């Protein structure tokens, strides 16, 4: 008896396997949070570059935009910005829906819509930029 | 009583009658501390920027399509409604960016003390608004 009182004891209703996995009720780990954080780190400099680019495009003609995005560096930066933006946006909007929408049908509908809309908008942007720049 | 959360609200009062327990005050009851305001702003601007990507998509698709399509969106962005939308978009972007940088600092373990928390909340608003105004001054000068 004195032996067991001295040894450390875990007083929780979880299986050892469950504790080792450490995933909890959400059934997934920190992958989503990590992806969100990484994309936000990338987006800090990219957004600053994007703002500078957009300010220069105030009142621009279509030829100005084509000339800008035809240069390799702006083209690549714009593509990375779009990839990161739509990835970050998908994760963010999904988090908001998961937090506030509890009704199962509405929740699933909105989560699937977010995936579809972000994919479609993102691809539309990327194809457009490639058409302008290439 | 189908929802388990609803069931948890049911209790007996001192007379032994079944009653629905009161909820804690909801959002509109609390005083608005600055930290709460910034947190809500971060979410609202995030969703707003999501809607704003429609504008970015329109702009890029128009630029890839034809001169007429691009002239139309450039004209729209010059109308009062267009300028208003663009201004809200810039403000949302800058506030979300500043608040996001603070999130990254938290993730690195900095700025959790109540004083730092309040101070950085004000900084987020100040820098976000000042940068928006600065960008618009530069933009209007170019225009």
CSV table of C-alpha atoms in Angstrom, one decimal:
chain,number,residue,atom,x,y,z
A,1,UNK,CA,0.0,0.0,0.0
A,2,UNK,CA,2.8,2.4,0.9
A,3,UNK,CA,4.4,1.4,-2.4
A,4,UNK,CA,1.5,2.6,-4.5
A,5,UNK,CA,1.0,5.9,-2.6
A,6,UNK,CA,4.6,6.8,-3.4
A,7,UNK,CA,4.7,5.9,-7.1
A,8,UNK,CA,3.1,8.4,-9.5
A,9,UNK,CA,-0.4,7.7,-10.4
A,10,UNK,CA,-2.4,9.0,-13.3
A,11,UNK,CA,-6.0,9.6,-12.2
A,12,UNK,CA,-7.8,10.1,-15.5
A,13,UNK,CA,-10.2,8.0,-17.4
A,14,UNK,CA,-8.2,7.6,-20.5
A,15,UNK,CA,-6.5,4.6,-22.0
A,16,UNK,CA,-2.7,4.6,-22.0
A,17,UNK,CA,-2.8,4.5,-25.8
A,18,UNK,CA,-5.1,7.5,-25.8
A,19,UNK,CA,-2.7,9.4,-23.6
A,20,UNK,CA,0.3,8.4,-25.7
A,21,UNK,CA,-1.5,9.8,-28.8
A,22,UNK,CA,-2.4,12.9,-26.9
A,23,UNK,CA,-5.1,13.9,-29.5
A,24,UNK,CA,-8.1,14.4,-27.3
A,25,UNK,CA,-11.8,14.6,-28.3
A,26,UNK,CA,-11.0,16.4,-31.6
A,27,UNK,CA,-9.4,13.2,-33.0
A,28,UNK,CA,-6.7,15.2,-34.8
A,29,UNK,CA,-3.6,16.9,-33.6
A,30,UNK,CA,-2.2,20.3,-34.0
A,31,UNK,CA,-1.7,19.9,-37.8
A,32,UNK,CA,-4.4,22.4,-38.6
A,33,UNK,CA,-3.2,25.0,-36.2
A,34,UNK,CA,0.4,24.5,-37.5
A,35,UNK,CA,-0.7,24.9,-41.1
A,36,UNK,CA,-2.6,28.1,-40.2
A,37,UNK,CA,0.4,29.5,-38.3
A,38,UNK,CA,2.9,28.7,-41.1
A,39,UNK,CA,0.7,30.3,-43.8
A,40,UNK,CA,0.4,33.4,-41.6
A,41,UNK,CA,4.2,33.7,-41.2
A,42,UNK,CA,4.5,33.5,-45.0
A,43,UNK,CA,1.7,36.0,-45.5
A,44,UNK,CA,3.3,38.8,-43.4
A,45,UNK,CA,6.0,39.7,-46.0
A,46,UNK,CA,3.8,38.7,-48.9
A,47,UNK,CA,0.9,40.9,-47.8
A,48,UNK,CA,3.3,43.9,-47.4
A,49,UNK,CA,4.6,43.3,-50.9
A,50,UNK,CA,1.0,42.9,-52.2
A,51,UNK,CA,-0.1,46.2,-50.7
A,52,UNK,CA,2.8,48.0,-52.3
A,53,UNK,CA,2.0,46.3,-55.7
A,54,UNK,CA,-1.7,47.2,-55.4
A,55,UNK,CA,-1.0,50.9,-54.5
A,56,UNK,CA,1.1,51.1,-57.7
A,57,UNK,CA,-1.8,49.6,-59.7
A,58,UNK,CA,-4.2,52.4,-58.7
A,59,UNK,CA,-5.8,53.6,-61.9
A,60,UNK,CA,-3.6,51.3,-64.0
A,61,UNK,CA,-4.5,50.1,-67.4
A,62,UNK,CA,-4.6,46.4,-68.3
A,63,UNK,CA,-1.3,46.8,-70.1
A,64,UNK,CA,0.3,48.0,-66.8
A,65,UNK,CA,-1.0,44.9,-65.0
A,66,UNK,CA,0.3,42.6,-67.8
A,67,UNK,CA,3.7,44.4,-67.7
A,68,UNK,CA,3.9,44.0,-63.9
A,69,UNK,CA,2.9,40.3,-63.8
A,70,UNK,CA,5.0,39.4,-66.8
A,71,UNK,CA,8.2,39.9,-64.8
A,72,UNK,CA,9.3,36.6,-63.2
A,73,UNK,CA,9.6,37.9,-59.6
A,74,UNK,CA,6.2,39.5,-59.3
A,75,UNK,CA,4.6,36.5,-61.0
A,76,UNK,CA,6.1,34.1,-58.6
A,77,UNK,CA,5.3,36.2,-55.5
A,78,UNK,CA,1.8,36.7,-56.7
A,79,UNK,CA,1.3,32.9,-57.2
A,80,UNK,CA,2.8,32.2,-53.7
A,81,UNK,CA,0.6,34.9,-52.2
A,82,UNK,CA,-2.5,33.4,-53.8
A,83,UNK,CA,-1.7,29.9,-52.7
A,84,UNK,CA,-1.0,31.0,-49.1
A,85,UNK,CA,-4.0,33.4,-49.0
A,86,UNK,CA,-6.6,30.8,-50.1
A,87,UNK,CA,-5.1,28.1,-47.9
A,88,UNK,CA,-5.1,30.5,-44.9
A,89,UNK,CA,-8.6,31.6,-45.7
A,90,UNK,CA,-9.9,28.1,-45.9
A,91,UNK,CA,-8.5,27.2,-42.5
A,92,UNK,CA,-9.8,30.4,-40.9
A,93,UNK,CA,-13.3,30.2,-42.3
A,94,UNK,CA,-13.5,26.5,-41.3
A,95,UNK,CA,-12.5,27.4,-37.7
A,96,UNK,CA,-15.2,30.1,-37.6
A,97,UNK,CA,-17.9,27.6,-38.8
A,98,UNK,CA,-16.7,24.9,-36.4
A,99,UNK,CA,-16.9,27.3,-33.5
A,100,UNK,CA,-20.3,28.9,-34.2
A,101,UNK,CA,-22.4,26.6,-36.3
A,102,UNK,CA,-23.6,23.6,-34.3
A,103,UNK,CA,-26.6,22.3,-36.4
A,104,UNK,CA,-25.1,19.3,-38.1
A,105,UNK,CA,-26.6,19.8,-41.6
A,106,UNK,CA,-25.8,23.5,-41.8
A,107,UNK,CA,-22.3,22.8,-40.4
A,108,UNK,CA,-21.4,20.2,-43.0
A,109,UNK,CA,-22.9,22.2,-45.8
A,110,UNK,CA,-20.9,25.3,-44.8
A,111,UNK,CA,-17.7,23.3,-44.3
A,112,UNK,CA,-18.0,21.7,-47.7
A,113,UNK,CA,-19.0,25.0,-49.4
A,114,UNK,CA,-15.9,26.6,-47.9
A,115,UNK,CA,-13.7,23.9,-49.4
A,116,UNK,CA,-15.4,24.2,-52.8
A,117,UNK,CA,-15.5,28.0,-53.0
A,118,UNK,CA,-11.9,28.5,-51.8
A,119,UNK,CA,-10.6,25.9,-54.3
A,120,UNK,CA,-12.6,27.5,-57.2
A,121,UNK,CA,-11.7,31.1,-56.4
A,122,UNK,CA,-8.0,30.1,-55.8
A,123,UNK,CA,-7.8,28.3,-59.1
A,124,UNK,CA,-9.5,31.1,-60.9
A,125,UNK,CA,-7.0,33.6,-59.5
A,126,UNK,CA,-4.0,31.3,-60.3
A,127,UNK,CA,-5.1,30.5,-63.8
A,128,UNK,CA,-5.8,34.2,-64.5
A,129,UNK,CA,-2.3,35.3,-63.2
A,130,UNK,CA,-0.7,32.5,-65.3
A,131,UNK,CA,-2.6,33.7,-68.3
A,132,UNK,CA,-1.5,37.3,-67.7
A,133,UNK,CA,2.1,36.5,-66.9
A,134,UNK,CA,3.0,33.7,-69.2
B,1,UNK,CA,-35.0,17.4,-24.2
B,2,UNK,CA,-33.0,16.2,-27.1
B,3,UNK,CA,-29.8,18.2,-26.6
B,4,UNK,CA,-27.5,17.2,-23.7
B,5,UNK,CA,-26.6,20.8,-23.2
B,6,UNK,CA,-30.2,21.7,-22.7
B,7,UNK,CA,-30.6,18.8,-20.2
B,8,UNK,CA,-27.7,20.3,-18.1
B,9,UNK,CA,-29.6,23.5,-17.6
B,10,UNK,CA,-32.5,21.7,-15.8
B,11,UNK,CA,-32.4,21.7,-12.0
B,12,UNK,CA,-34.7,21.8,-9.0
B,13,UNK,CA,-35.3,25.0,-7.1
B,14,UNK,CA,-35.7,25.1,-3.3
B,15,UNK,CA,-39.4,24.1,-3.6
B,16,UNK,CA,-38.4,21.0,-5.5
B,17,UNK,CA,-39.8,22.3,-8.8
B,18,UNK,CA,-38.0,21.7,-12.0
B,19,UNK,CA,-36.6,24.9,-13.4
B,20,UNK,CA,-34.3,25.9,-16.2
B,21,UNK,CA,-31.1,27.3,-14.7
B,22,UNK,CA,-30.1,30.8,-15.7
B,23,UNK,CA,-27.3,31.1,-18.2
B,24,UNK,CA,-24.2,33.2,-17.5
B,25,UNK,CA,-24.5,36.7,-19.1
B,26,UNK,CA,-24.0,36.6,-22.8
B,27,UNK,CA,-21.8,38.7,-25.0
B,28,UNK,CA,-23.9,41.9,-25.0
B,29,UNK,CA,-23.9,42.1,-21.2
B,30,UNK,CA,-20.2,42.3,-20.6
B,31,UNK,CA,-18.2,45.4,-20.6
B,32,UNK,CA,-16.0,45.5,-23.7
B,33,UNK,CA,-12.4,45.2,-22.7
B,34,UNK,CA,-10.0,46.2,-25.4
B,35,UNK,CA,-8.5,42.7,-25.7
B,36,UNK,CA,-11.9,41.3,-26.4
B,37,UNK,CA,-12.6,43.9,-29.0
B,38,UNK,CA,-9.3,43.1,-30.9
B,39,UNK,CA,-10.1,39.4,-30.7
B,40,UNK,CA,-13.5,39.9,-32.2
B,41,UNK,CA,-12.1,42.4,-34.8
B,42,UNK,CA,-9.6,39.7,-35.9
B,43,UNK,CA,-12.4,37.2,-36.6
B,44,UNK,CA,-14.7,39.7,-38.3
B,45,UNK,CA,-12.0,41.2,-40.5
B,46,UNK,CA,-10.9,37.6,-41.3
B,47,UNK,CA,-14.3,36.7,-42.6
B,48,UNK,CA,-14.5,40.1,-44.3
B,49,UNK,CA,-11.2,39.4,-46.1
B,50,UNK,CA,-12.6,36.1,-47.2
B,51,UNK,CA,-15.5,37.9,-48.9
B,52,UNK,CA,-12.9,40.4,-50.2
B,53,UNK,CA,-11.2,37.7,-52.1
B,54,UNK,CA,-14.2,37.8,-54.5
B,55,UNK,CA,-13.0,41.3,-55.4
B,56,UNK,CA,-9.4,40.1,-56.0
B,57,UNK,CA,-10.7,37.2,-58.1
B,58,UNK,CA,-12.9,39.5,-60.1
B,59,UNK,CA,-9.9,41.9,-60.7
B,60,UNK,CA,-7.5,39.2,-61.8
B,61,UNK,CA,-10.0,37.3,-63.9
B,62,UNK,CA,-10.9,40.6,-65.6
B,63,UNK,CA,-7.3,41.4,-66.3
B,64,UNK,CA,-6.9,38.0,-67.8
B,65,UNK,CA,-10.0,38.3,-69.9
B,66,UNK,CA,-10.3,41.5,-71.9
B,67,UNK,CA,-9.7,45.3,-71.9
B,68,UNK,CA,-13.5,45.9,-71.6
B,69,UNK,CA,-13.8,43.7,-68.5
B,70,UNK,CA,-10.7,45.2,-66.9
B,71,UNK,CA,-11.9,48.8,-67.7
B,72,UNK,CA,-15.2,48.0,-66.1
B,73,UNK,CA,-13.8,46.8,-62.7
B,74,UNK,CA,-11.3,49.7,-62.7
B,75,UNK,CA,-14.3,52.1,-63.3
B,76,UNK,CA,-16.3,50.3,-60.5
B,77,UNK,CA,-13.4,50.6,-58.0
B,78,UNK,CA,-13.4,54.4,-58.8
B,79,UNK,CA,-17.1,54.9,-57.9
B,80,UNK,CA,-18.0,55.9,-54.3
B,81,UNK,CA,-19.2,52.4,-53.6
B,82,UNK,CA,-16.0,50.9,-55.0
B,83,UNK,CA,-13.8,53.3,-53.0
B,84,UNK,CA,-15.8,52.5,-49.8
B,85,UNK,CA,-15.4,48.7,-50.4
B,86,UNK,CA,-11.7,49.2,-51.1
B,87,UNK,CA,-11.2,51.3,-48.0
B,88,UNK,CA,-12.9,48.7,-45.8
B,89,UNK,CA,-10.8,46.0,-47.5
B,90,UNK,CA,-7.6,47.9,-46.7
B,91,UNK,CA,-8.6,48.5,-43.1
B,92,UNK,CA,-9.6,44.9,-42.6
B,93,UNK,CA,-6.3,43.7,-44.2
B,94,UNK,CA,-4.1,46.0,-42.0
B,95,UNK,CA,-6.0,45.2,-38.8
B,96,UNK,CA,-5.9,41.5,-39.5
B,97,UNK,CA,-2.2,41.7,-40.3
B,98,UNK,CA,-1.3,43.6,-37.1
B,99,UNK,CA,-3.4,41.3,-35.0
B,100,UNK,CA,-2.0,38.3,-36.8
B,101,UNK,CA,1.5,39.4,-36.0
B,102,UNK,CA,0.5,39.6,-32.4
B,103,UNK,CA,-0.8,36.1,-32.6
B,104,UNK,CA,2.6,35.0,-33.9
B,105,UNK,CA,4.2,36.7,-30.9
B,106,UNK,CA,1.9,34.8,-28.6
B,107,UNK,CA,2.7,31.6,-30.3
B,108,UNK,CA,6.4,32.3,-29.6
B,109,UNK,CA,5.5,32.8,-26.0
B,110,UNK,CA,5.6,36.7,-25.7
B,111,UNK,CA,3.0,39.2,-24.6
B,112,UNK,CA,0.7,37.2,-22.3
B,113,UNK,CA,1.0,39.5,-19.3
B,114,UNK,CA,-2.2,41.6,-18.8
B,115,UNK,CA,-0.4,44.9,-19.2
B,116,UNK,CA,1.3,43.8,-22.4
B,117,UNK,CA,-1.9,42.3,-23.6
B,118,UNK,CA,-3.8,45.6,-23.2
B,119,UNK,CA,-1.0,47.7,-24.6
B,120,UNK,CA,-0.5,45.6,-27.7
B,121,UNK,CA,-4.3,45.7,-28.2
B,122,UNK,CA,-4.2,49.4,-28.5
B,123,UNK,CA,-1.1,49.2,-30.7
B,124,UNK,CA,-2.9,46.8,-33.1
B,125,UNK,CA,-5.7,49.4,-33.6
B,126,UNK,CA,-3.3,52.4,-33.8
B,127,UNK,CA,-0.9,50.8,-36.3
B,128,UNK,CA,-3.8,49.3,-38.3
B,129,UNK,CA,-5.7,52.5,-38.7
B,130,UNK,CA,-2.6,54.7,-39.2
B,131,UNK,CA,-1.2,52.4,-41.9
B,132,UNK,CA,-4.5,52.3,-43.7
B,133,UNK,CA,-4.7,56.1,-43.8
B,134,UNK,CA,-1.0,56.3,-45.0
B,135,UNK,CA,-1.7,53.8,-47.8
B,136,UNK,CA,-4.7,55.8,-48.9
B,137,UNK,CA,-2.8,59.0,-48.9
B,138,UNK,CA,-0.1,57.5,-51.1
B,139,UNK,CA,-2.7,55.8,-53.3
B,140,UNK,CA,-4.7,59.0,-53.8
B,141,UNK,CA,-1.5,61.0,-54.6
B,142,UNK,CA,-0.6,58.4,-57.3
B,143,UNK,CA,-4.2,58.5,-58.6
